[in-house]
PDB file of C-alpha atoms in Angstrom:
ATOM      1  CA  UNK A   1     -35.749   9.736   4.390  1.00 54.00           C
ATOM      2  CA  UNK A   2     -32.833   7.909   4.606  1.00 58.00           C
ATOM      3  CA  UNK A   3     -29.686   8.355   7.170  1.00 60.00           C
ATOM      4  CA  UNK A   4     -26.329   9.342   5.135  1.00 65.00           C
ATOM      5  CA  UNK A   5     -24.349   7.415   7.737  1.00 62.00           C
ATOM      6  CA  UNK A   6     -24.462   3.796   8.082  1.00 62.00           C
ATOM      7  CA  UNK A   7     -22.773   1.852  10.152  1.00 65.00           C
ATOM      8  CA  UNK A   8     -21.314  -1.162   8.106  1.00 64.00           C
ATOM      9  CA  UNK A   9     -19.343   1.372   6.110  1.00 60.00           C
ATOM     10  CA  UNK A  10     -15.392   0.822   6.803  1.00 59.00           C
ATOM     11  CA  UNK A  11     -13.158   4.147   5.965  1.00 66.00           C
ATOM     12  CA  UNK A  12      -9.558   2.991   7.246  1.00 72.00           C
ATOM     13  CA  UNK A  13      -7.322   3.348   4.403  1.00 84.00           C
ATOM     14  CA  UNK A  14      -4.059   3.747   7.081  1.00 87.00           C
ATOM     15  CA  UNK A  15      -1.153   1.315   6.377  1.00 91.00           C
ATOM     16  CA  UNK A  16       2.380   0.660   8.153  1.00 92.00           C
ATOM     17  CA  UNK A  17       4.768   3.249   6.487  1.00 93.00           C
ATOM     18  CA  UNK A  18       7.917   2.594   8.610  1.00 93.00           C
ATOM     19  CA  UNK A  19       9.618   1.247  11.559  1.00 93.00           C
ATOM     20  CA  UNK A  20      11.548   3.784  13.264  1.00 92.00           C
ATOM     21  CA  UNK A  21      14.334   3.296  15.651  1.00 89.00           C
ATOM     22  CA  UNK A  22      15.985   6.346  17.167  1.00 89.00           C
ATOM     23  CA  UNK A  23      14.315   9.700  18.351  1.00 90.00           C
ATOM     24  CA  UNK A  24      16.829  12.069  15.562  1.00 92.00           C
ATOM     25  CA  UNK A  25      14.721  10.018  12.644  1.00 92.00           C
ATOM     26  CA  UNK A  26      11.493  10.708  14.047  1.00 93.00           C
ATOM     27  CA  UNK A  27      12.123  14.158  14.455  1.00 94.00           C
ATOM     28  CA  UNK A  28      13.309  14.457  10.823  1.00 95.00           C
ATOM     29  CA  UNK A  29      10.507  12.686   9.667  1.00 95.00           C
ATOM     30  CA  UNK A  30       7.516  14.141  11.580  1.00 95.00           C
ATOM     31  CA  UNK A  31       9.349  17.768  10.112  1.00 95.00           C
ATOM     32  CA  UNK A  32       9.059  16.754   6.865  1.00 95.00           C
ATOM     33  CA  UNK A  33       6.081  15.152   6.816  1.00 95.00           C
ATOM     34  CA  UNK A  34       4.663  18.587   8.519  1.00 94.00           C
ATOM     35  CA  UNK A  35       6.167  20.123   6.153  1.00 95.00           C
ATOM     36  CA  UNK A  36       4.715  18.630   2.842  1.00 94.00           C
ATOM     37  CA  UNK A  37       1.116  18.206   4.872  1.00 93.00           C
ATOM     38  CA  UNK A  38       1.099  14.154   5.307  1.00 93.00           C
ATOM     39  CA  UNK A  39      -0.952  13.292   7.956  1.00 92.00           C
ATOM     40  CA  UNK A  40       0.424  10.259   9.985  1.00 93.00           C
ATOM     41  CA  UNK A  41       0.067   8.706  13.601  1.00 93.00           C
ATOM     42  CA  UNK A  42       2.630   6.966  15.473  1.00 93.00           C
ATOM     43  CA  UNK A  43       1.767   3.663  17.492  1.00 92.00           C
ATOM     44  CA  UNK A  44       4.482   3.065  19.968  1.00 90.00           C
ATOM     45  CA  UNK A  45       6.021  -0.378  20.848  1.00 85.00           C
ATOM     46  CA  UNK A  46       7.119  -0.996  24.361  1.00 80.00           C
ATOM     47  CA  UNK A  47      10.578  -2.022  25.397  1.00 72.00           C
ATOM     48  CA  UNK A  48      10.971  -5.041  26.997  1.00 74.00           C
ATOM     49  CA  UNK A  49      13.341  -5.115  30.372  1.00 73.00           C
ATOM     50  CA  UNK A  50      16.826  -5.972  28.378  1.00 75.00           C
ATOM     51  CA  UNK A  51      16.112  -2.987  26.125  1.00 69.00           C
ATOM     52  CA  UNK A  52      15.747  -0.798  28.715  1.00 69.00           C
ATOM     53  CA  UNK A  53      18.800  -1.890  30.392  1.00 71.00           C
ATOM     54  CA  UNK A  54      21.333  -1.643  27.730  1.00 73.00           C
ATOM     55  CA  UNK A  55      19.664   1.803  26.313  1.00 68.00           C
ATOM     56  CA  UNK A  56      21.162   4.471  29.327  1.00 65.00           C
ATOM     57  CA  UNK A  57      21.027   7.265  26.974  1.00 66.00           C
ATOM     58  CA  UNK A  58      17.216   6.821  26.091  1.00 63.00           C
ATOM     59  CA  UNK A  59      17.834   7.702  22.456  1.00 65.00           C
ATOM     60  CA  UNK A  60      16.588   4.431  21.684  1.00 77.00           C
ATOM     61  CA  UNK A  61      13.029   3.971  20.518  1.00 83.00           C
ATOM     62  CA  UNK A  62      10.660   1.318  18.212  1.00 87.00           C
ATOM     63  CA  UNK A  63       7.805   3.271  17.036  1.00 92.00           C
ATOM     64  CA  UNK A  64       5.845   2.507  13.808  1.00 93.00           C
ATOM     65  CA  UNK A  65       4.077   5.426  11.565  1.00 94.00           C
ATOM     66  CA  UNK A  66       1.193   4.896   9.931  1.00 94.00           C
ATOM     67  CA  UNK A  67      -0.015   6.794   6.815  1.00 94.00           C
ATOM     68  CA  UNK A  68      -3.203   7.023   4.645  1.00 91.00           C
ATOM     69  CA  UNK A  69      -1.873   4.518   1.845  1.00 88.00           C
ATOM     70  CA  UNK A  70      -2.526   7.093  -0.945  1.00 88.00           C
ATOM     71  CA  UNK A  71       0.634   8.773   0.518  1.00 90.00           C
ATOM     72  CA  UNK A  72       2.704   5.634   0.076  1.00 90.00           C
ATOM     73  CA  UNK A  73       5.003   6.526  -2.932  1.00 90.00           C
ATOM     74  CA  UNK A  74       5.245  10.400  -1.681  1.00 92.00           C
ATOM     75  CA  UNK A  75       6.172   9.505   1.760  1.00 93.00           C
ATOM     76  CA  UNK A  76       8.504   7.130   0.480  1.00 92.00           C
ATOM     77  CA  UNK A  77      10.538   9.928  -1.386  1.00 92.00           C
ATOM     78  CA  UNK A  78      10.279  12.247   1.455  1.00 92.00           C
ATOM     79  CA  UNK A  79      11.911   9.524   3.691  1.00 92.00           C
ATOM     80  CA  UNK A  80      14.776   8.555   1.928  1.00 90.00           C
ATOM     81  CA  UNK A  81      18.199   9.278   3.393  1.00 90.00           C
ATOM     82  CA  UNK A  82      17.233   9.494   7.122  1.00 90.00           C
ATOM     83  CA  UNK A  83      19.302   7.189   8.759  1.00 90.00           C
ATOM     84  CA  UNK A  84      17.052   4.508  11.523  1.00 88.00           C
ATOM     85  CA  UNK A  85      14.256   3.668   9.177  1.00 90.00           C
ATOM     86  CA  UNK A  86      13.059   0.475   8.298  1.00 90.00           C
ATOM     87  CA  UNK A  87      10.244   0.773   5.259  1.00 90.00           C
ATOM     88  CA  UNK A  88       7.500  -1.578   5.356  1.00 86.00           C
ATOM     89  CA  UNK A  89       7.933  -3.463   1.947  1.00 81.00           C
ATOM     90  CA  UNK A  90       4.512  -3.416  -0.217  1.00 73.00           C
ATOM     91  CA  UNK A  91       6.203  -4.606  -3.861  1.00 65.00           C
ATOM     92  CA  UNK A  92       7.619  -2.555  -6.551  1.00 56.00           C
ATOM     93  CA  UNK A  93       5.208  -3.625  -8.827  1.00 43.00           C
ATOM     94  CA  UNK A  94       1.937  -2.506  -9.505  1.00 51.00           C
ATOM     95  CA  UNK A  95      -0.987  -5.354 -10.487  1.00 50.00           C
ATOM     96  CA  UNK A  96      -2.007  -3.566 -13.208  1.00 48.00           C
ATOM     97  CA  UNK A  97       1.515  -3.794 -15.013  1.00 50.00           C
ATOM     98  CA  UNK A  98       1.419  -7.393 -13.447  1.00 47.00           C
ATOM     99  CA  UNK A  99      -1.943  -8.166 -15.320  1.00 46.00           C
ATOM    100  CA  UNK A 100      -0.524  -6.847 -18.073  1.00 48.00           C
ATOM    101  CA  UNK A 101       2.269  -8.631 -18.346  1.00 49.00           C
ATOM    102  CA  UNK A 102       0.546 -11.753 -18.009  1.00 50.00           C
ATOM    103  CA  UNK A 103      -1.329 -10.579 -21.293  1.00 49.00           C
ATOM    104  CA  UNK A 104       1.682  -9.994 -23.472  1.00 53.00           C
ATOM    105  CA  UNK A 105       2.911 -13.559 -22.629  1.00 52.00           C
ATOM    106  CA  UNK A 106       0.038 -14.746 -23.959  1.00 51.00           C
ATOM    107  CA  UNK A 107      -0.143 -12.880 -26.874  1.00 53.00           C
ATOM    108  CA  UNK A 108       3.358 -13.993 -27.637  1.00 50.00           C
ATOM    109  CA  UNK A 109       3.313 -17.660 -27.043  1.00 48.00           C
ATOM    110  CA  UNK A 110       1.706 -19.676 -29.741  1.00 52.00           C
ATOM    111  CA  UNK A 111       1.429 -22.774 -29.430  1.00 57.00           C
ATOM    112  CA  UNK A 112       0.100 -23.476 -33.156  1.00 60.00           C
ATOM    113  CA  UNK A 113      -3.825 -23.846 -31.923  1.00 62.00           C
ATOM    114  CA  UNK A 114      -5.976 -21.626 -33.781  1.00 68.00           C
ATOM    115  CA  UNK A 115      -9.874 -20.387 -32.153  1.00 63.00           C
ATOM    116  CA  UNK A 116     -12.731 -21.975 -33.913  1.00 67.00           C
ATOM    117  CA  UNK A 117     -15.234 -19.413 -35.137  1.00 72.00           C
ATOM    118  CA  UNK A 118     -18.187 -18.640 -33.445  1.00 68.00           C
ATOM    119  CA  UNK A 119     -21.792 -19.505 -34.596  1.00 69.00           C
ATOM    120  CA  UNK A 120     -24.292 -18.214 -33.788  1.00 66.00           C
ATOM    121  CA  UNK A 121     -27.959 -19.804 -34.235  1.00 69.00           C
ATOM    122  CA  UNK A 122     -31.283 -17.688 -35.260  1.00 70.00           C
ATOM    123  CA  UNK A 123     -33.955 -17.418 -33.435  1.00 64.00           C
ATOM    124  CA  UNK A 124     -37.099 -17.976 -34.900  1.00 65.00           C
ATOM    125  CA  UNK A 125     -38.109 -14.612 -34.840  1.00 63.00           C
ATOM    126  CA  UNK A 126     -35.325 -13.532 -36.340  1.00 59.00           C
ATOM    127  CA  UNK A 127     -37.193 -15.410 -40.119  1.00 60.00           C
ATOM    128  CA  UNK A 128     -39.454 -13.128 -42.196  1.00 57.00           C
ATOM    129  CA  UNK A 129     -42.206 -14.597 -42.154  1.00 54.00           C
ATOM    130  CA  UNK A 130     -43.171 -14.811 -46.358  1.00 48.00           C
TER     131      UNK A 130
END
């Protein structure tokens, strides 16, 4: 019998939502993120000595969340308007509509060329035999 877990299997499907750089945005966004049931984790970034000097009220913080990237386009609408975000960018455009694209273009160009026609050849079983 054979074991259902292997161990070359890879399940990390978490990308770099945001970049998020004072602690009233994170609230705001770990609330609504709660809220509509998107599971995240936040990977801190440390402050190097000149932050830490110029930053006396502490309300200054770098932190990045990270989502499952299935979430991308909800989180995205969830997001907007909170003020101290900084979105990863991942492109507006989808390859699919990019590969299709591609394929009207060619469709559309002609270039005056026309496709021979294919022939195909018999196989001699193909003959009745007489």
């Amino acid at each position: 019998m054979s074991s259902i877990i292997q161990n070359n299997q890879v399940f990390n499907n978490e990308v770099p939502f945001c970049r998020v750089y004072s602690v009233e945005s994170k609230k705001q966004l770990e609330e609504r993120f709660l809220a509509h049931r998107i599971s995240y984790f936040i990977e801190w970034q440390d402050k190097n000595f000149i932050q830490r000097l110029f930053d006396r009220k502490g309300s200054k913080i770098v932190c990045t969340f990270r989502i499952n990237k299935g979430e991308l386009q909800r989180a995205r609408e969830l997001a907007t308007g909170i003020e101290g975000i900084k979105f990863k960018d991942y492109g507006e455009i989808k390859n699919t509509e990019r590969i299709r694209r591609r394929s009207e273009a060619v469709k559309e160009t002609s270039d005056g060329m026309e496709m021979p026609e294919l022939k195909f050849e018999n196989s001699p079983d193909d003959y009745e035999e007489e």
